[in-house]
XYZ file of C-alpha atoms in Angstrom:
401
model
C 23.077 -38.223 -33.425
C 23.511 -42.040 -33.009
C 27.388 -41.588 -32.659
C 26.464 -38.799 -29.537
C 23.980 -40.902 -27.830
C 26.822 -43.833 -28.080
C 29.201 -41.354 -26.321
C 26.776 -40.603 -23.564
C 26.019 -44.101 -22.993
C 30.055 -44.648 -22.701
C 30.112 -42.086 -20.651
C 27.418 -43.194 -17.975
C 28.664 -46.663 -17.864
C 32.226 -45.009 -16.389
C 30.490 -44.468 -12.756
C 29.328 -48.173 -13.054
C 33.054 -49.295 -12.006
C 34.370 -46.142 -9.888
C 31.717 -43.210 -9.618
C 34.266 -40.915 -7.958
C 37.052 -41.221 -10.666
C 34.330 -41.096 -13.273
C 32.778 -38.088 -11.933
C 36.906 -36.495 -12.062
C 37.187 -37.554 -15.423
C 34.007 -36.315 -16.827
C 34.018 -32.917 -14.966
C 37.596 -32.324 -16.959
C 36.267 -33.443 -19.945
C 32.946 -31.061 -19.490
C 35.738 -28.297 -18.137
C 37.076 -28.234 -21.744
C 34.050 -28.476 -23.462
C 32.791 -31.789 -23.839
C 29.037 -31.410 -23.932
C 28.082 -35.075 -23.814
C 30.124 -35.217 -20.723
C 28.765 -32.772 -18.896
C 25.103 -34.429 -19.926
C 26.485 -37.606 -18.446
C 27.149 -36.198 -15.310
C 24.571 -34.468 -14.494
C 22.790 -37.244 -14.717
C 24.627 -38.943 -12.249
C 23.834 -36.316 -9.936
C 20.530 -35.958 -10.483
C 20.362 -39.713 -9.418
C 22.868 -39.081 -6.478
C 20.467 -36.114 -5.457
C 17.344 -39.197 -5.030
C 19.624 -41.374 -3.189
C 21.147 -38.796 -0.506
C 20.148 -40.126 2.977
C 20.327 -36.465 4.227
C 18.978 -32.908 2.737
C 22.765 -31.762 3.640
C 24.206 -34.103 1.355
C 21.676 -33.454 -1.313
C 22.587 -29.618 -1.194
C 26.038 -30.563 -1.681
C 25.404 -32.347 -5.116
C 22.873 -29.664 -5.961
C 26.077 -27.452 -5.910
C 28.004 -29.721 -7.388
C 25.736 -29.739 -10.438
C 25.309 -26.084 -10.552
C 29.078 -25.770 -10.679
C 28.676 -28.118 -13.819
C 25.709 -26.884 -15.412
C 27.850 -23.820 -15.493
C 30.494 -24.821 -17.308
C 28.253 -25.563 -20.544
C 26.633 -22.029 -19.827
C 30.254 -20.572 -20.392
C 30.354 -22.947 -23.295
C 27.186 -20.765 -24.808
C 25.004 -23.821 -24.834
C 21.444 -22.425 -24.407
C 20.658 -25.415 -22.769
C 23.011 -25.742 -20.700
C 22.079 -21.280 -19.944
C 18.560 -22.455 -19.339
C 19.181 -24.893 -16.735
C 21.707 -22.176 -14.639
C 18.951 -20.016 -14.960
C 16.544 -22.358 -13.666
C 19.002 -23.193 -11.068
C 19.741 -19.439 -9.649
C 15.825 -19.027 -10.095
C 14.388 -21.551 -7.454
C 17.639 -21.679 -5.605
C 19.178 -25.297 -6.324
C 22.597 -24.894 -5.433
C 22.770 -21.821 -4.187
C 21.339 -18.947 -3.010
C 18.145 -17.538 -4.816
C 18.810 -15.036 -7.292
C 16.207 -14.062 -10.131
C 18.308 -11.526 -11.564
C 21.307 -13.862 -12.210
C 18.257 -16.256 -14.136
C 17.517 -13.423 -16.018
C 20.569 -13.072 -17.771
C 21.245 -16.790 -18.534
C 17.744 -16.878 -19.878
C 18.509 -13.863 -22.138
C 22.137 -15.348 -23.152
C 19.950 -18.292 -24.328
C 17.776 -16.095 -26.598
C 20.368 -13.532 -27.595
C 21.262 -16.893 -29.282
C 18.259 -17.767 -30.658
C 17.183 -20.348 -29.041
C 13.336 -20.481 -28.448
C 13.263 -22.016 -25.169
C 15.366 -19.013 -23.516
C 12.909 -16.910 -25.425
C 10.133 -17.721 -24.044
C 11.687 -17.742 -20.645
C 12.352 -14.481 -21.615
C 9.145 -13.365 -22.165
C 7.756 -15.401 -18.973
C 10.208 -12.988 -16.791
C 8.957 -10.138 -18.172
C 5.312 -11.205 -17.665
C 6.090 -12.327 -14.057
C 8.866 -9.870 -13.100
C 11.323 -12.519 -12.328
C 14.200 -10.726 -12.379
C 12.914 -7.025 -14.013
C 9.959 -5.275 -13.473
C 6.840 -6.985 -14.861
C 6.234 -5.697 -18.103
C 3.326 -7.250 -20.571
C 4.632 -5.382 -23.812
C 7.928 -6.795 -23.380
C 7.036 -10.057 -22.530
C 4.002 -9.788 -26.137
C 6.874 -9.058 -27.897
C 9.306 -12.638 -26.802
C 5.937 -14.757 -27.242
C 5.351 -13.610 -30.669
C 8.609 -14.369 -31.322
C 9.350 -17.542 -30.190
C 5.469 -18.338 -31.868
C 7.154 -16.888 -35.095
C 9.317 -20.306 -34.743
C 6.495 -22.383 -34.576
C 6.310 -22.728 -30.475
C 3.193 -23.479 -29.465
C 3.959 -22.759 -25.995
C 4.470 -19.075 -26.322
C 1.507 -19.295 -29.208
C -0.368 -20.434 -25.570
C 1.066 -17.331 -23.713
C 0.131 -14.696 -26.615
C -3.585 -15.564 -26.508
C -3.253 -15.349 -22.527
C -2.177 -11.793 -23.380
C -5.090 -11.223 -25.409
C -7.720 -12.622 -23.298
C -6.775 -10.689 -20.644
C -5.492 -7.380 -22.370
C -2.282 -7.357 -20.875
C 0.390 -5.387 -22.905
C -2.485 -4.926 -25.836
C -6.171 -3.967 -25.787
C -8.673 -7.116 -24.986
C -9.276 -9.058 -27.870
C -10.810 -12.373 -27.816
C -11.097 -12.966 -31.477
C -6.959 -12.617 -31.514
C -6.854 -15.087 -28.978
C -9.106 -17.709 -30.395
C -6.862 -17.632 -33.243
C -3.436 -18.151 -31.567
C -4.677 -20.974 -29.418
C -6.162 -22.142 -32.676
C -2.680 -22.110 -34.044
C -0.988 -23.632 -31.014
C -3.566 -26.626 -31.067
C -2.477 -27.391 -35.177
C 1.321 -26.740 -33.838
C 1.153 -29.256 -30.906
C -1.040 -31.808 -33.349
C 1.640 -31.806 -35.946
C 4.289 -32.349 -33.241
C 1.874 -35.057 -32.014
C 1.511 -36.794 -35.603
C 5.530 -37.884 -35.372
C 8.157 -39.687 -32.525
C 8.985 -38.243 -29.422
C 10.069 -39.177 -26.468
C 7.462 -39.834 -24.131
C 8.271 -36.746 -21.938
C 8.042 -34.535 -24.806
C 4.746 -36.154 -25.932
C 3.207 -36.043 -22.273
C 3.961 -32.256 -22.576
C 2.547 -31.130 -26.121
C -0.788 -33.389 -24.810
C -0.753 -31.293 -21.352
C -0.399 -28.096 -23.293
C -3.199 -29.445 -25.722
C -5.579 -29.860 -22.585
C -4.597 -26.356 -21.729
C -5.661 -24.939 -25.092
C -9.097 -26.864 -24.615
C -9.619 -24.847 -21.433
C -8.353 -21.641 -22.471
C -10.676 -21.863 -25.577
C -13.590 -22.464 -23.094
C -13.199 -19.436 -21.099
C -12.032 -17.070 -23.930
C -15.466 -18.256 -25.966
C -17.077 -17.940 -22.603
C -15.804 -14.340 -22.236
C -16.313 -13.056 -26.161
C -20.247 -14.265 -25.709
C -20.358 -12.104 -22.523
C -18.468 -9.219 -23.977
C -21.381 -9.764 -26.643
C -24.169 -10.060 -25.065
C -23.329 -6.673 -22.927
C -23.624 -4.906 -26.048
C -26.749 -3.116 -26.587
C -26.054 -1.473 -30.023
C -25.372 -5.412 -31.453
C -28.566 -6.958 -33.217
C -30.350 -8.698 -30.878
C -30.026 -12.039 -32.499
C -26.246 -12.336 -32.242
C -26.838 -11.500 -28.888
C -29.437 -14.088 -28.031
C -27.033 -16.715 -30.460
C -24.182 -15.805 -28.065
C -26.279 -16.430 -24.423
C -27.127 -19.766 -26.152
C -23.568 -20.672 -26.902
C -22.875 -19.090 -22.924
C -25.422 -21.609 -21.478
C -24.269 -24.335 -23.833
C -20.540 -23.897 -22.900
C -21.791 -24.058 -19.031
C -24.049 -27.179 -19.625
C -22.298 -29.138 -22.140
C -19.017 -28.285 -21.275
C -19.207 -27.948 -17.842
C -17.027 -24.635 -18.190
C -17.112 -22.801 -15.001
C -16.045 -19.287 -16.032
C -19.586 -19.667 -18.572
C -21.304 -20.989 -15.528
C -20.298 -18.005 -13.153
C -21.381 -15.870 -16.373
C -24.673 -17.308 -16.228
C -25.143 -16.565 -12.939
C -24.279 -12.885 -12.603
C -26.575 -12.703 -16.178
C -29.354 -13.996 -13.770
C -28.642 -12.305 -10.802
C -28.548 -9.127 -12.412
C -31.530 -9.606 -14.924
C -29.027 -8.484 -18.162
C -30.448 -9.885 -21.432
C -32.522 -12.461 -19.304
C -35.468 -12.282 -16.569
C -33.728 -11.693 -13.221
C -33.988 -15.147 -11.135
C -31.456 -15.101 -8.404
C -32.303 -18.918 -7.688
C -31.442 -19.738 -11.111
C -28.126 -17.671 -10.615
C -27.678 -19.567 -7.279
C -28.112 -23.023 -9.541
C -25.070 -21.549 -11.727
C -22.845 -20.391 -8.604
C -22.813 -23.614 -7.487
C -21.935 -25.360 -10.792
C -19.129 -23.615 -10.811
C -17.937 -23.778 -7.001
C -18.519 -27.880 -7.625
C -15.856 -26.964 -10.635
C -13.691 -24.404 -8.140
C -14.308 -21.895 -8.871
C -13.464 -19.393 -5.617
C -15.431 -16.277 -7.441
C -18.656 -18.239 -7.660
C -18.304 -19.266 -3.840
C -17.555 -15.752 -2.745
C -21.401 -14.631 -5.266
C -22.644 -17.502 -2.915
C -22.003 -16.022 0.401
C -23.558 -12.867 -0.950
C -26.655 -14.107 -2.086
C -27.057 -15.982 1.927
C -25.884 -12.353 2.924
C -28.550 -10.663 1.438
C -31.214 -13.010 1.174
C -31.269 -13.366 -2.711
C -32.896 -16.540 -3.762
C -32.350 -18.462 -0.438
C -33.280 -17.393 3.506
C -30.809 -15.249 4.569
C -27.883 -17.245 6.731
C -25.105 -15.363 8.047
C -23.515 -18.660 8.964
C -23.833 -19.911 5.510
C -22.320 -16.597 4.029
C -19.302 -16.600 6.308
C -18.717 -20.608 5.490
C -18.517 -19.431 1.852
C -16.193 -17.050 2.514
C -14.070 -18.685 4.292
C -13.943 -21.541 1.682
C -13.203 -19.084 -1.336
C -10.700 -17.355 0.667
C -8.716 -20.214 1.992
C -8.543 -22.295 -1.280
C -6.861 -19.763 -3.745
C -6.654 -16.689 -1.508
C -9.646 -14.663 -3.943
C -9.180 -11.482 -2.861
C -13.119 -10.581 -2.686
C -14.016 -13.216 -0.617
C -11.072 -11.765 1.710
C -13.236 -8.495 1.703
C -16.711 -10.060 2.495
C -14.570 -12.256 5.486
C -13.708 -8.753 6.481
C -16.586 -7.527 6.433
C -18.210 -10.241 8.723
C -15.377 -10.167 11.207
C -16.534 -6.047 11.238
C -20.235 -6.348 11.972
C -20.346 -9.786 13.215
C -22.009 -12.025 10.342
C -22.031 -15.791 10.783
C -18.855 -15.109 13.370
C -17.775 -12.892 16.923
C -16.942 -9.180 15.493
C -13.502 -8.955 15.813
C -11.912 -5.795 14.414
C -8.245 -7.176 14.168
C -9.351 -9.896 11.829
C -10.966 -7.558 9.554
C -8.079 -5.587 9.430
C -6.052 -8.657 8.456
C -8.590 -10.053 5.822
C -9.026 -5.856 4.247
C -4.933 -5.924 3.988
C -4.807 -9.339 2.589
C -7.798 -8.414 -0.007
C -6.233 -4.903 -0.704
C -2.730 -6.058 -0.998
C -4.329 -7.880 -4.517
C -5.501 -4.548 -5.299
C -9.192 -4.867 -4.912
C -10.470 -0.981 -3.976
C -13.338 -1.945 -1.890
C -10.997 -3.572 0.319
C -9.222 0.332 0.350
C -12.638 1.242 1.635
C -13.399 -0.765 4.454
C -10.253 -0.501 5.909
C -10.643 3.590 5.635
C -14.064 2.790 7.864
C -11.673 1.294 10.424
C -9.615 4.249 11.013
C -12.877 6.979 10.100
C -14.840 5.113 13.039
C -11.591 3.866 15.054
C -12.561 0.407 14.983
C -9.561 -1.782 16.429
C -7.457 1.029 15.261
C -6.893 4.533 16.340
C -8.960 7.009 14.986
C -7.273 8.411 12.332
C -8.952 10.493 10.074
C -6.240 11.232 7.396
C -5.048 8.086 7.304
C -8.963 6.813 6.156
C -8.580 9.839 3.826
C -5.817 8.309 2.432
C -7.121 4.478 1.631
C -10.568 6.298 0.854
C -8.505 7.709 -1.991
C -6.713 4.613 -2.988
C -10.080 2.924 -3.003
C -11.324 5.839 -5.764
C -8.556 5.419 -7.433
C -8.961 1.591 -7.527
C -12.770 1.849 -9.095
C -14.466 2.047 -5.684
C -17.383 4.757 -5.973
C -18.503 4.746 -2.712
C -15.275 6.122 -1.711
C -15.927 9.454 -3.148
C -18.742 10.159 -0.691
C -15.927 9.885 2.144
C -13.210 12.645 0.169
């Protein structure tokens, strides 16, 4: 190891003199093989991409550097597969092309390397590249966590929590993020370079939160439960408001909330659920906002205030694009709450809400074209998102087929 980190050094202290016949002589070197000089100059580009005067020039050394990076790839370095994958992925150098990552990242895990597996799994998950699919990507995440990466230990829980690929199951997903906390620890316990060691404590602070919300889920999935004794149900709302207190978690404090607002398990008090809602908005949290603007909608706890229902709204919507708060600004734009009805907006917030799949949105917008509201009256085409909307969960819709 010392003798290759001597070699790079040699290397890098070639462009010191003459960058241009340094950057010749490396690129041959790297044509033929040489790893460490191919590591050596990309590094010089990288620093020749922060001192181009021009975003022309810096696309030129982008290319230049993909051109390199691909000469390790051919050299089955699954490093060196990685970063051409990264590169056709985000389009540095070229042209964007997620297929093309695909198959350098699965070159890099055909070869074992865990990295490339987990970008593996990450395409399937995502559909970068192939069509998303959550089985597939399981199956690369408990692989590369079968090497001991807590990364993709990170990703399996994710799975779990959120039953994609596999059935919901938060006691699974306790126990990898359990597993990738004592994996990034041990990591943690010996030297590392100080980028590594920023990223196993980032991924640490992840597991934290993820442990919050999956505990903050499993007592909710609990406490919903009517054939559980009714003292591990009252344990788990104490750990829910203990988690939203204490821990300031803001999935547990929207839980809270819509426990209160709906009177399940505890006395219905839709102030007390408006305390919780805005706990969690003060933590971000865009779902709480949007249960805001409902309770000023309907005059649940507080006056009713169109005004303040449509401000909420608008903040949920604009902040992370939630797709129900899209809905209810739909909605207001249709009969006028808190803003001028304007039936083109509503059309535009009901796509943007429905394009995220959300089958109320379906609804609403087949109420545009049922009453020809900014639209042409069109009563199959309401048939049809009235039937999307059923399909999507949305009851109401069946009253319309």
């Amino acid at each position: 190891m010392t003798v290759q980190k001597d070699r790079e050094q040699e290397y890098r202290t070639l462009f010191t003199d003459n960058p241009s016949k340094a950057e010749k002589q490396l690129y041959k070197l790297a044509k033929k093989g040489d790893l460490d000089a191919l590591s050596a100059l990309n590094d010089y580009y990288e620093k020749c991409v922060t001192e181009a005067k021009t975003p022309k020039e810096s696309s030129k050394i982008r290319q230049k550097a993909l051109k390199a990076a691909l000469l390790g790839a051919a050299q089955n370095s699954p490093y060196w597969l990685i970063v051409a994958g990264e590169m056709y992925r985000y389009g540095v150098g070229t042209e964007k092309n997620e297929k093309k990552a695909f198959s350098y990242y699965e070159k890099a895990a055909a070869l074992g390397d865990v990295d490339g597996i987990v970008k593996v799994g990450r395409a399937w998950m995502n559909g970068i590249g192939v069509p998303t699919d959550y089985q597939k990507s399981l199956y690369y995440f408990e692989r590369a966590a079968a090497q001991d990466n807590p990364e993709a230990m990170v990703l399996t829980a994710y799975q779990y929590e959120n039953g994609k690929g596999v059935d919901v199951n938060f006691e699974k997903s306790l126990e990898w993020l359990a597993r990738a906390e004592r994996s990034c620890r041990l990591r943690l316990e010996g030297e590392l370079p100080e980028t590594d060691r920023s990223y196993y404590e980032s991924l640490l602070e992840d597991v934290d939160h993820k442990r919050l919300h999956c505990e903050s889920a499993a007592c909710v999935e609990l406490i919903g439960r009517e054939g559980c004794p009714m003292e591990q149900r009252q344990k788990a709302l104490s750990r829910l408001s203990e988690l939203a207190h204490e821990k300031n978690d803001w999935r547990a404090q929207v839980s809270m909330g819509i426990l209160y607002e709906e009177g399940t398990f505890v006395a219905q008090d839709e102030r007390k659920a408006l305390e919780y809602y805005l706990m969690a908005a003060e933590n971000g949290s865009t779902g709480a906002m949007n249960n805001i603007g409902n309770l000023y909608l309907h005059g649940k706890g507080v006056a009713k205030d169109y005004d303040k229902a449509f401000a909420w709204y608008q903040k949920a919507a604009e902040l992370s694009g939630n797709a129900a708060a899209q809905c209810s600004l739909g909605m207001c734009y249709q009969y006028g709450y808190g803003t001028k009805i304007d039936y083109e907006k509503a059309r535009c917030f009901y796509g943007l809400s429905a394009k995220q799949g959300l089958g109320l949105a379906y609804y609403r917008m087949g109420l545009l074209y049922e009453e020809g509201l900014g639209v042409t009256k069109d009563i199959q085409t309401a048939k049809q998102y009235f039937g999307e909307a059923l399909h999507r969960g949305c009851r109401e819709a069946a009253m319309k087929l």
